[in-house]
Amino acid sequence: MLLPLDADDASALWLTLRLASVVTVLLLAIATPLAWWLAYTRSTSARVVSALVALPLVLPPTVLGFYLLLVLGPHGAVGRVTQALHLGTLPFSFAGLVVGSMIFSLPFAVQPLHNAFVAVGRRQLEVAASLRAGPIDRFLSVAVPLARPGFLTAAILVFAHTMGEFGVVLMLGGNIPGQTRVLSVAMYNHVEAMDYTAAHALAAIMVVGSFVLLLGLRAMGDRRHEERP
Amino acid sequence: MSGVEAQFRLQLDRFVLDAALHAPSAKITALFGPSGSGKTTILRCIAGLERAHGNLTVDGEVWQDDKHFRPTHQRPIGYVFQEPSLFAHLSVRENLLYGWKRVPVAQRLVTVDGVVEWLGLRQLLDRRDPSALSGGEKQRVAIGRALLTSPRLLLMDEPLAALDNASKTAILAALQRLQRELALPVLYVSHALDEVARLADHVVLLEAGRVVAEGPLHATLARLDLPTAELEDTLSVLDATVAEHDDTYHQTRLSCAGGGLWVSRVQAPIGTSVRARVRAHDVALATEPPHQTSVSNVLSGRIVDLRDGDADAVLVRIDLDGAALLARITKRSRDRLKLHEGQAILAMVKSVAVLA
């Protein structure tokens, strides 16, 4: 390893990457139908749902983490259910981090997808319906390909947002090495301990990693343009 | 019952549609009316894109009634929207085949090659980006895409509204050929009287969400009690036959009810049936044969209806052995010539357009 990472930091990096990947996949699966419904429903409850989805944008992460700790904890509503199902409680576990991160990043997934679906527009779906495509067929063959940039944006935002998350994780996951100690928490520990060299290494990994990610996506976007004569 | 039988009631904001109509099978039916009269809404109801109260039967098959509502993708329609709405993520070929792939082989009535040939799409097939096509090309692809689903009913919502005249003429000609070969019933929404006169066999006139009149093209356009008579460009359609070509003057004589019409040379063999369009303001009336005049087309008939129009105008309907011709003259001329119903009259036609 070129970078001066000790075993603990390496495991924190690995944990963070796993967390970000799992959250991205699960959140896109949930946000897609939600964004679809928000884009095409004529129901008045859409406003309420839309505001709820956006709530994590304005709430301090610690507030969100605090409530999640209460709700998911042994005396919370969800916590009692998970205990009754012999699943234990979610706080201070990897699964708890996943749930917390998903709620925290929900607007970052829903909003780009919502915008992308609105941009696809009803007309394209009506055309597909008139060409014999059923509802699921139209979604997969027309809406998804046309909303591709929205999926890309949502995935990047969620992944990056989860990589750098601190407040919710700290409240909900604590600081257990190998289980809930993510990159940002590990870095905070180093700074607290005045170990700036180790903090630098982690910070540098974040900066370079984010830059490479964005560069790669830019290149993908460009290639897509070149395909078209 | 063959053809389309529809009856819809629908409230959209402040607009109320309450219309019953019939479109004969194997014919082109025009839905004609000013914007906001409900033409597009009716088309959308027939496609199942709008859910109105009422019922709809196509060739004896119930598509909608009190209990049933067949969703759009299960209706054998082809829908051509006003904007071509090609799929931006698919190539021209993929656009054309989108519906074709979704129709069971046994239900296919057209071939890809046939449709590509009819609409002249051969050289466009390999274009990757449909947004780079011209307006006329896009609309031809959209029509081809709809036809390739082998529809039993073709719905067209002002498909030529955004196109230049050359593209319009090319597409209209292709459409007429297609319709004749496939015997496909077509519902065609338009607010252009010229398009209707050229294409339609049957007309449904709409105003403010209601059907004002419905019937065969010629007879309906000839009615003076309908809003069409008030239009600036109101016209009559005469069925005619190519009777004689004249090489000296580069003209063609058409024979029609009431006599014959000399028109600019028509590229069609003798005996071909054509439609001749005569605008009401291009018809002058005379009570006895005019001698020295530049007008060479004079048809004889009888006045059957007179109706006051705007300001100084009077509309006159002339019966030419069963065919109807409209003339727009002034009230002054009517009184000077003492025109009245039942009177024998000569109609001098200043200009004729041959439509097909």
Coordinates of C-alpha atoms in Angstrom, one line a residue:
Chain A
M1 CA 0.0 0.0 0.0
L2 CA 1.4 3.3 -1.0
L3 CA -0.7 5.3 1.3
P4 CA 0.2 5.2 5.0
L5 CA -3.1 3.5 6.0
D6 CA -3.1 1.2 9.1
A7 CA -5.4 -1.8 9.3
D8 CA -8.1 0.2 11.2
D9 CA -8.2 3.0 8.6
A10 CA -8.2 0.4 5.7
S11 CA -11.2 -1.3 7.3
A12 CA -13.0 2.0 7.8
L13 CA -12.4 2.8 4.1
W14 CA -13.7 -0.6 3.1
L15 CA -16.7 -0.3 5.4
T16 CA -17.5 3.1 3.9
L17 CA -17.4 1.9 0.4
R18 CA -19.6 -1.1 1.2
L19 CA -22.1 1.2 3.0
A20 CA -22.2 3.7 0.1
S21 CA -22.7 0.9 -2.5
V22 CA -25.4 -0.9 -0.5
V23 CA -27.2 2.4 0.1
T24 CA -27.0 3.5 -3.5
V25 CA -28.5 0.2 -4.8
L26 CA -31.3 0.0 -2.3
L27 CA -32.1 3.6 -2.4
L28 CA -32.4 3.7 -6.2
A29 CA -34.7 0.7 -6.0
I30 CA -37.0 2.5 -3.5
A31 CA -36.7 6.0 -5.0
T32 CA -37.6 5.0 -8.6
P33 CA -41.2 4.0 -7.9
L34 CA -41.6 6.9 -5.5
A35 CA -40.3 9.4 -8.0
W36 CA -42.4 7.9 -10.7
W37 CA -45.5 8.2 -8.6
L38 CA -44.6 11.8 -7.7
A39 CA -44.1 12.7 -11.4
Y40 CA -47.3 11.3 -12.7
T41 CA -49.9 11.2 -9.9
R42 CA -52.8 13.6 -9.9
S43 CA -53.3 12.9 -6.2
T44 CA -53.2 15.8 -3.7
S45 CA -51.2 13.8 -1.2
A46 CA -48.2 14.2 -3.5
R47 CA -47.4 17.5 -2.0
V48 CA -47.2 16.1 1.5
V49 CA -45.1 13.1 0.4
S50 CA -42.8 15.4 -1.6
A51 CA -42.3 17.7 1.4
L52 CA -41.6 14.6 3.6
V53 CA -39.0 13.3 1.1
A54 CA -37.3 16.7 1.1
L55 CA -37.2 17.0 4.9
P56 CA -33.7 15.4 5.3
L57 CA -32.3 18.3 3.2
V58 CA -33.2 20.9 5.8
L59 CA -32.9 18.9 9.1
P60 CA -29.5 18.9 10.8
P61 CA -28.1 15.3 10.5
T62 CA -27.8 15.0 14.2
V63 CA -31.5 15.7 14.7
L64 CA -32.3 13.0 12.1
G65 CA -29.9 10.6 13.8
F66 CA -31.3 11.3 17.2
Y67 CA -34.9 10.5 16.2
L68 CA -33.8 7.4 14.3
L69 CA -31.9 6.3 17.4
L70 CA -35.1 6.6 19.4
V71 CA -37.4 5.0 16.9
L72 CA -35.1 2.2 16.0
G73 CA -33.8 1.6 19.6
P74 CA -35.1 -1.1 22.0
H75 CA -38.0 1.1 23.2
G76 CA -38.9 2.7 19.8
A77 CA -41.8 1.7 17.6
V78 CA -39.6 0.1 15.0
G79 CA -37.2 -1.3 17.5
R80 CA -40.0 -3.3 19.2
V81 CA -41.0 -4.8 15.9
T82 CA -37.5 -5.8 14.9
Q83 CA -37.0 -7.3 18.4
A84 CA -40.3 -9.2 18.2
L85 CA -39.0 -10.6 14.9
H86 CA -35.8 -11.7 16.6
L87 CA -33.8 -9.3 14.4
G88 CA -32.3 -7.4 17.4
T89 CA -32.1 -3.6 17.2
L90 CA -30.7 -1.6 14.3
P91 CA -28.7 1.1 16.1
F92 CA -24.9 0.4 16.4
S93 CA -25.0 -2.1 13.5
F94 CA -24.2 -2.0 9.8
A95 CA -27.8 -2.5 9.0
G96 CA -28.7 0.5 11.2
L97 CA -26.2 2.6 9.2
V98 CA -27.8 1.5 5.9
V99 CA -31.3 2.5 7.1
G100 CA -30.1 5.8 8.5
S101 CA -28.1 6.7 5.4
M102 CA -31.0 5.7 3.1
I103 CA -33.4 8.1 4.9
F104 CA -30.7 10.8 5.0
S105 CA -30.0 10.5 1.3
L106 CA -33.6 10.0 0.1
P107 CA -34.0 13.5 -1.4
F108 CA -30.7 13.1 -3.3
A109 CA -32.2 10.0 -5.0
V110 CA -35.8 11.1 -5.5
Q111 CA -35.3 14.6 -6.8
P112 CA -33.1 13.9 -9.8
L113 CA -35.3 11.0 -10.7
H114 CA -38.4 13.0 -10.3
N115 CA -37.0 15.8 -12.5
A116 CA -35.9 13.2 -15.1
F117 CA -39.3 11.5 -15.2
V118 CA -41.1 14.9 -15.5
A119 CA -38.8 15.7 -18.4
V120 CA -39.7 12.4 -20.1
G121 CA -43.2 13.7 -20.2
R122 CA -46.6 12.0 -20.6
R123 CA -46.5 12.3 -24.4
Q124 CA -43.7 9.8 -24.9
L125 CA -45.5 7.3 -22.6
E126 CA -48.8 7.9 -24.5
V127 CA -47.0 7.2 -27.8
A128 CA -45.6 4.0 -26.3
A129 CA -49.1 3.0 -25.2
S130 CA -50.5 3.6 -28.6
L131 CA -47.7 1.4 -30.0
R132 CA -49.0 -1.6 -27.8
A133 CA -46.6 -1.2 -24.9
G134 CA -48.2 -2.1 -21.5
P135 CA -47.4 -0.1 -18.4
I136 CA -44.3 -2.0 -17.3
D137 CA -43.0 -2.3 -20.9
R138 CA -43.4 1.5 -21.3
F139 CA -41.5 2.1 -18.1
L140 CA -38.6 -0.1 -19.0
S141 CA -38.4 0.7 -22.8
V142 CA -39.1 4.4 -22.7
A143 CA -39.0 6.0 -19.3
V144 CA -35.8 4.4 -18.0
P145 CA -33.6 5.0 -21.0
L146 CA -34.9 8.6 -21.4
A147 CA -34.4 9.2 -17.7
R148 CA -30.8 7.7 -17.7
P149 CA -29.1 11.0 -16.8
G150 CA -31.4 11.3 -13.8
F151 CA -30.4 7.8 -12.6
L152 CA -26.8 8.6 -13.1
T153 CA -27.1 11.9 -11.1
A154 CA -29.1 10.2 -8.4
A155 CA -26.5 7.4 -8.0
I156 CA -23.5 9.7 -7.8
L157 CA -25.2 12.0 -5.3
V158 CA -26.3 9.2 -3.1
F159 CA -22.9 7.5 -3.3
A160 CA -20.9 10.6 -2.6
H161 CA -23.3 11.8 0.1
T162 CA -23.1 8.5 1.9
M163 CA -19.3 8.4 1.6
G164 CA -19.0 11.7 3.5
E165 CA -21.7 11.3 6.0
F166 CA -20.9 12.0 9.6
G167 CA -23.7 13.3 11.8
V168 CA -26.3 10.5 11.3
V169 CA -23.7 7.9 11.5
L170 CA -22.2 9.2 14.7
M171 CA -25.6 9.4 16.4
L172 CA -26.9 6.1 15.1
G173 CA -23.8 3.9 14.6
G174 CA -21.4 5.1 17.1
N175 CA -17.7 4.4 16.5
I176 CA -17.3 0.6 16.5
P177 CA -14.2 -0.4 14.5
G178 CA -15.0 -2.7 11.6
Q179 CA -18.7 -2.4 12.2
T180 CA -19.8 1.2 12.2
R181 CA -16.6 3.3 12.1
V182 CA -16.8 4.9 8.7
L183 CA -14.2 7.1 7.0
S184 CA -15.4 10.4 8.3
V185 CA -15.6 9.2 11.9
A186 CA -12.1 7.6 11.6
M187 CA -10.8 10.9 10.3
Y188 CA -12.4 12.8 13.1
N189 CA -10.7 10.4 15.6
H190 CA -7.3 11.1 14.0
V191 CA -7.8 14.9 14.3
E192 CA -8.9 14.6 17.9
A193 CA -5.7 12.6 18.6
M194 CA -3.7 15.2 16.7
D195 CA -2.5 12.5 14.2
Y196 CA -2.6 14.9 11.2
T197 CA -0.6 12.5 9.0
A198 CA -3.3 9.8 9.2
A199 CA -6.0 12.4 8.8
H200 CA -4.2 13.7 5.7
A201 CA -4.1 10.2 4.1
L202 CA -7.8 9.7 4.6
A203 CA -8.7 13.2 3.4
A204 CA -6.5 12.8 0.3
I205 CA -8.2 9.5 -0.5
M206 CA -11.6 11.3 -0.4
V207 CA -10.4 14.1 -2.6
V208 CA -8.7 12.0 -5.2
G209 CA -11.5 9.4 -5.1
S210 CA -14.2 11.9 -5.6
F211 CA -12.3 13.6 -8.4
V212 CA -11.8 10.3 -10.3
L213 CA -15.4 9.5 -9.8
L214 CA -16.6 12.7 -11.3
L215 CA -14.0 12.6 -14.1
G216 CA -15.2 9.1 -15.0
L217 CA -18.8 10.2 -15.2
R218 CA -17.9 13.2 -17.3
A219 CA -16.2 10.8 -19.7
M220 CA -19.2 8.5 -19.8
G221 CA -21.4 11.5 -20.6
D222 CA -19.1 12.6 -23.4
R223 CA -19.0 9.2 -24.9
R224 CA -22.7 9.1 -25.0
H225 CA -22.8 12.4 -27.0
E226 CA -20.2 11.1 -29.5
E227 CA -22.3 8.1 -30.3
R228 CA -24.8 10.4 -32.0
P229 CA -23.7 11.6 -35.4
Chain B
M1 CA -72.4 -2.0 -36.9
S2 CA -69.3 -1.3 -38.9
G3 CA -67.1 1.7 -38.4
V4 CA -66.7 3.7 -35.3
E5 CA -69.7 4.5 -33.1
A6 CA -68.8 6.8 -30.2
Q7 CA -70.5 8.7 -27.5
F8 CA -68.5 10.6 -24.9
R9 CA -69.2 12.9 -22.0
L10 CA -66.2 14.5 -20.3
Q11 CA -65.5 17.5 -18.2
L12 CA -62.0 19.0 -18.2
D13 CA -61.7 22.2 -16.2
R14 CA -64.1 24.5 -17.9
F15 CA -64.4 22.5 -21.1
V16 CA -67.3 20.1 -21.5
L17 CA -67.3 17.5 -24.2
D18 CA -70.6 16.0 -25.0
A19 CA -70.4 14.4 -28.4
A20 CA -71.8 11.4 -30.3
L21 CA -70.4 10.6 -33.7
H22 CA -70.2 7.9 -36.3
A23 CA -67.3 7.3 -38.7
P24 CA -67.9 4.9 -41.5
S25 CA -65.4 2.0 -42.0
A26 CA -62.8 2.1 -44.8
K27 CA -63.2 5.9 -45.1
I28 CA -61.4 9.0 -44.1
T29 CA -63.5 10.9 -41.6
A30 CA -62.4 14.5 -40.8
L31 CA -63.1 16.0 -37.3
F32 CA -63.3 19.6 -38.3
G33 CA -63.8 22.7 -36.1
P34 CA -62.0 25.7 -34.6
S35 CA -59.4 25.2 -31.9
G36 CA -60.9 24.3 -28.5
S37 CA -63.9 22.6 -30.1
G38 CA -62.9 19.2 -28.8
K39 CA -61.4 17.5 -31.8
T40 CA -58.3 16.3 -30.1
T41 CA -60.2 15.3 -27.0
I42 CA -62.4 13.0 -29.0
L43 CA -59.4 11.4 -30.6
R44 CA -57.8 10.9 -27.2
C45 CA -61.0 9.3 -25.9
I46 CA -61.1 6.9 -28.8
A47 CA -57.5 6.0 -28.1
G48 CA -58.2 5.5 -24.4
L49 CA -55.8 8.2 -23.4
E50 CA -58.6 10.1 -21.8
R51 CA -61.3 8.4 -19.8
A52 CA -64.7 9.9 -20.6
H53 CA -68.1 8.6 -19.7
G54 CA -69.9 6.9 -22.6
N55 CA -69.3 4.1 -25.0
L56 CA -67.3 3.3 -28.0
T57 CA -67.7 0.5 -30.5
V58 CA -65.3 -0.2 -33.3
D59 CA -66.3 -2.6 -36.1
G60 CA -68.8 -4.2 -33.7
E61 CA -66.2 -4.6 -30.9
V62 CA -66.9 -2.8 -27.6
W63 CA -63.9 -0.8 -26.5
Q64 CA -65.7 1.1 -23.8
D65 CA -69.1 1.0 -22.1
D66 CA -70.4 1.4 -18.6
K67 CA -68.5 -1.7 -17.4
H68 CA -65.5 -2.0 -19.7
F69 CA -62.6 0.2 -20.6
R70 CA -60.0 -1.3 -22.8
P71 CA -56.6 0.3 -22.0
T72 CA -54.8 2.1 -24.9
H73 CA -52.2 -0.6 -25.4
Q74 CA -54.8 -3.2 -26.1
R75 CA -56.7 -1.1 -28.7
P76 CA -55.6 -1.8 -32.3
I77 CA -55.1 1.8 -33.2
G78 CA -52.4 3.8 -34.8
Y79 CA -52.1 7.3 -33.3
V80 CA -50.2 10.1 -35.1
F81 CA -49.8 13.1 -32.8
Q82 CA -49.5 16.7 -33.9
E83 CA -45.8 16.7 -33.0
P84 CA -44.0 13.6 -34.3
S85 CA -42.9 12.6 -30.8
L86 CA -40.2 10.2 -32.0
F87 CA -38.3 8.4 -29.2
A88 CA -35.1 10.3 -28.8
H89 CA -33.2 7.3 -27.4
L90 CA -33.9 5.1 -30.4
S91 CA -32.7 5.2 -34.0
V92 CA -35.1 5.7 -36.9
R93 CA -35.2 2.0 -37.5
E94 CA -35.8 1.2 -33.8
N95 CA -38.6 3.9 -33.7
L96 CA -40.3 2.2 -36.7
L97 CA -40.0 -1.2 -35.2
Y98 CA -41.1 -0.3 -31.7
G99 CA -44.8 -1.1 -32.2
W100 CA -44.1 -3.7 -34.9
K101 CA -42.2 -5.9 -32.5
R102 CA -45.1 -5.8 -30.0
V103 CA -47.8 -7.0 -32.5
P104 CA -48.2 -10.8 -32.7
V105 CA -47.0 -12.1 -36.1
A106 CA -50.5 -13.4 -37.0
Q107 CA -52.0 -9.9 -36.6
R108 CA -49.5 -8.2 -38.9
L109 CA -51.2 -6.8 -42.0
V110 CA -48.4 -4.8 -43.4
T111 CA -44.7 -5.4 -44.0
V112 CA -41.8 -3.2 -42.9
D113 CA -40.6 -3.0 -46.6
G114 CA -44.1 -2.0 -47.7
V115 CA -44.4 0.8 -45.2
V116 CA -40.9 2.0 -45.8
E117 CA -41.6 2.1 -49.5
W118 CA -45.0 3.9 -49.2
L119 CA -43.5 6.6 -47.1
G120 CA -40.1 6.9 -48.8
L121 CA -38.2 6.1 -45.6
R122 CA -35.5 3.9 -47.1
Q123 CA -32.7 6.5 -46.9
L124 CA -33.6 7.5 -43.3
L125 CA -33.6 4.0 -41.8
D126 CA -30.0 4.0 -40.6
R127 CA -30.1 7.5 -39.1
R128 CA -29.1 7.2 -35.4
D129 CA -30.6 10.4 -34.1
P130 CA -34.2 11.1 -35.0
S131 CA -33.9 14.7 -33.7
A132 CA -31.7 15.5 -36.7
L133 CA -34.4 14.8 -39.2
S134 CA -36.5 17.5 -40.8
G135 CA -40.1 18.1 -39.7
G136 CA -41.6 16.3 -42.7
E137 CA -39.2 13.4 -42.3
K138 CA -40.0 13.1 -38.6
Q139 CA -43.7 13.0 -39.3
R140 CA -43.3 10.4 -42.0
V141 CA -41.4 8.2 -39.5
A142 CA -44.2 8.8 -36.9
I143 CA -46.8 7.8 -39.5
G144 CA -44.8 4.7 -40.5
R145 CA -44.3 3.8 -36.9
A146 CA -48.1 3.9 -36.3
L147 CA -48.9 2.0 -39.5
L148 CA -46.4 -0.8 -38.6
T149 CA -48.7 -1.8 -35.7
S150 CA -51.2 -2.9 -38.3
P151 CA -53.9 -0.7 -36.8
R152 CA -57.6 -1.3 -37.5
L153 CA -58.2 2.4 -37.0
L154 CA -55.8 5.2 -37.7
L155 CA -56.1 8.4 -35.6
M156 CA -54.4 11.5 -36.8
D157 CA -54.3 14.7 -34.9
E158 CA -53.4 17.5 -37.3
P159 CA -50.3 15.6 -38.4
L160 CA -49.4 18.2 -41.0
A161 CA -50.0 21.4 -39.0
A162 CA -46.3 22.2 -38.5
L163 CA -45.1 21.2 -42.0
D164 CA -44.3 23.2 -45.1
N165 CA -46.4 22.9 -48.2
A166 CA -44.1 20.5 -50.1
S167 CA -44.0 18.1 -47.2
K168 CA -47.7 18.4 -46.7
T169 CA -48.5 17.5 -50.3
A170 CA -46.1 14.5 -50.3
I171 CA -47.5 13.1 -47.1
L172 CA -51.1 13.7 -48.2
A173 CA -50.5 11.8 -51.4
A174 CA -48.9 8.9 -49.5
L175 CA -51.8 8.9 -47.0
Q176 CA -54.4 8.6 -49.7
R177 CA -52.5 5.8 -51.4
L178 CA -52.2 4.0 -48.1
Q179 CA -55.8 4.4 -47.2
R180 CA -57.0 3.0 -50.5
E181 CA -54.7 0.0 -50.4
L182 CA -55.3 -0.9 -46.8
A183 CA -59.0 0.1 -46.7
L184 CA -58.2 1.5 -43.3
P185 CA -60.6 3.7 -41.5
V186 CA -59.0 7.0 -40.6
L187 CA -60.1 9.7 -38.2
Y188 CA -58.3 12.9 -39.2
V189 CA -58.4 16.0 -37.0
S190 CA -57.9 19.3 -38.8
H191 CA -58.8 22.9 -38.7
A192 CA -57.7 23.4 -42.4
L193 CA -60.6 23.3 -44.8
D194 CA -58.3 22.5 -47.7
E195 CA -56.9 19.4 -46.1
V196 CA -60.4 18.2 -45.3
A197 CA -61.6 18.9 -48.8
R198 CA -58.7 16.9 -50.2
L199 CA -58.7 13.9 -47.9
A200 CA -62.0 13.3 -46.2
D201 CA -65.0 11.3 -47.4
H202 CA -67.0 12.0 -44.3
V203 CA -67.0 15.1 -42.0
V204 CA -67.9 15.6 -38.4
L205 CA -68.2 19.3 -37.5
L206 CA -67.5 20.3 -34.0
E207 CA -68.0 23.4 -32.0
A208 CA -67.5 24.0 -28.2
G209 CA -67.4 20.3 -27.4
R210 CA -70.5 19.4 -29.4
V211 CA -71.1 17.8 -32.8
V212 CA -72.8 20.4 -35.0
A213 CA -73.3 18.3 -38.1
E214 CA -72.1 15.1 -39.5
G215 CA -72.3 13.6 -43.0
P216 CA -70.7 13.0 -46.4
L217 CA -68.1 15.6 -47.3
H218 CA -69.7 17.2 -50.3
A219 CA -73.2 17.5 -48.9
T220 CA -72.0 18.8 -45.5
L221 CA -69.7 21.4 -46.9
A222 CA -72.5 22.6 -49.2
R223 CA -74.9 23.4 -46.3
L224 CA -75.4 27.1 -45.7
D225 CA -76.7 26.7 -42.2
L226 CA -73.4 25.4 -40.8
P227 CA -70.4 27.4 -39.5
T228 CA -68.3 26.2 -42.4
A229 CA -70.4 28.4 -44.8
E230 CA -69.2 31.5 -42.8
L231 CA -65.5 30.7 -43.3
E232 CA -63.6 33.1 -45.4
D233 CA -62.2 30.3 -47.6
T234 CA -65.5 28.3 -47.8
L235 CA -65.5 26.0 -50.7
S236 CA -67.3 23.2 -52.6
V237 CA -65.9 19.9 -53.7
L238 CA -67.0 18.5 -57.1
D239 CA -66.3 15.0 -58.2
A240 CA -65.0 15.1 -61.7
T241 CA -63.4 12.8 -64.4
V242 CA -60.4 13.6 -66.6
A243 CA -62.1 13.9 -70.0
E244 CA -59.6 15.5 -72.4
H245 CA -56.0 16.8 -72.6
D246 CA -55.2 19.8 -74.7
D247 CA -51.6 20.2 -75.7
T248 CA -51.9 23.6 -77.4
Y249 CA -53.0 25.4 -74.2
H250 CA -51.5 22.9 -71.7
Q251 CA -54.9 22.3 -70.2
T252 CA -57.1 19.4 -69.2
R253 CA -60.9 19.3 -69.4
L254 CA -62.7 17.7 -66.5
S255 CA -66.3 16.6 -66.9
C256 CA -68.5 17.1 -63.8
A257 CA -72.1 17.7 -62.9
G258 CA -73.3 20.9 -64.6
G259 CA -70.8 20.8 -67.5
G260 CA -67.1 20.8 -67.8
L261 CA -64.1 22.6 -66.4
W262 CA -60.9 23.6 -68.1
V263 CA -58.0 23.4 -65.7
S264 CA -54.2 23.5 -65.9
R265 CA -52.7 20.3 -67.3
V266 CA -53.3 17.3 -64.9
Q267 CA -50.9 14.5 -65.1
A268 CA -53.4 11.7 -65.1
P269 CA -54.9 9.4 -67.8
I270 CA -58.3 10.1 -69.3
G271 CA -61.0 8.5 -67.1
T272 CA -59.2 9.2 -63.8
S273 CA -61.5 10.4 -61.0
V274 CA -60.4 13.5 -59.3
R275 CA -61.7 16.0 -56.8
A276 CA -62.1 19.6 -57.9
R277 CA -62.1 22.3 -55.3
V278 CA -63.9 25.6 -56.0
R279 CA -63.8 28.4 -53.5
A280 CA -67.1 30.2 -53.1
H281 CA -65.6 33.6 -53.8
D282 CA -64.2 32.4 -57.1
V283 CA -67.7 31.8 -58.4
A284 CA -69.7 34.6 -60.2
L285 CA -73.3 34.2 -61.3
A286 CA -75.1 35.1 -64.5
T287 CA -78.7 34.9 -65.5
E288 CA -77.9 34.6 -69.3
P289 CA -74.9 33.3 -71.2
P290 CA -72.0 35.8 -70.9
H291 CA -70.5 36.5 -74.3
Q292 CA -67.3 38.4 -74.0
T293 CA -65.5 37.2 -70.8
S294 CA -62.2 35.7 -69.9
V295 CA -63.9 33.0 -67.7
S296 CA -64.0 29.8 -69.7
N297 CA -65.7 27.6 -67.1
V298 CA -69.4 28.1 -67.0
L299 CA -71.6 25.5 -65.2
S300 CA -75.4 25.5 -65.4
G301 CA -77.6 24.8 -62.4
R302 CA -80.4 26.0 -60.3
I303 CA -80.4 28.1 -57.1
V304 CA -81.6 26.1 -54.2
D305 CA -80.6 28.2 -51.2
L306 CA -79.7 31.8 -50.5
R307 CA -78.4 33.0 -47.1
D308 CA -77.1 36.4 -45.9
G309 CA -73.5 36.3 -44.8
D310 CA -71.4 38.9 -43.0
A311 CA -71.7 42.6 -44.1
D312 CA -72.4 42.8 -47.8
A313 CA -72.0 39.0 -48.6
V314 CA -74.7 36.5 -49.7
L315 CA -74.0 32.8 -50.0
V316 CA -75.8 31.0 -52.8
R317 CA -76.1 27.3 -53.1
I318 CA -76.5 26.0 -56.7
D319 CA -77.6 22.6 -57.6
L320 CA -75.8 21.1 -60.6
D321 CA -77.6 18.0 -61.4
G322 CA -77.3 16.6 -57.9
A323 CA -73.9 18.2 -57.1
A324 CA -73.7 21.3 -55.0
L325 CA -71.7 24.5 -55.7
L326 CA -71.4 27.5 -53.4
A327 CA -71.1 31.0 -54.6
R328 CA -70.3 34.1 -52.5
I329 CA -71.7 37.3 -54.1
T330 CA -72.7 40.7 -52.8
K331 CA -76.2 41.7 -51.7
R332 CA -76.1 44.4 -54.4
S333 CA -75.7 41.8 -57.1
R334 CA -78.4 39.6 -55.7
D335 CA -80.9 42.4 -55.8
R336 CA -79.7 43.7 -59.2
L337 CA -80.2 40.2 -60.7
K338 CA -83.3 39.5 -58.6
L339 CA -81.9 36.1 -57.6
H340 CA -84.3 33.7 -55.9
E341 CA -84.7 30.1 -55.1
G342 CA -85.6 27.8 -57.9
Q343 CA -84.1 30.1 -60.6
A344 CA -82.0 28.6 -63.4
I345 CA -78.5 30.1 -63.2
L346 CA -75.0 30.0 -64.8
A347 CA -72.0 29.8 -62.5
M348 CA -68.8 31.2 -63.8
V349 CA -65.9 29.6 -62.1
K350 CA -62.8 31.7 -62.0
S351 CA -60.4 29.3 -60.4
V352 CA -60.4 25.5 -59.8
A353 CA -57.9 23.4 -57.9
V354 CA -57.5 19.7 -58.7
L355 CA -57.0 17.9 -55.4
A356 CA -56.3 14.3 -56.4

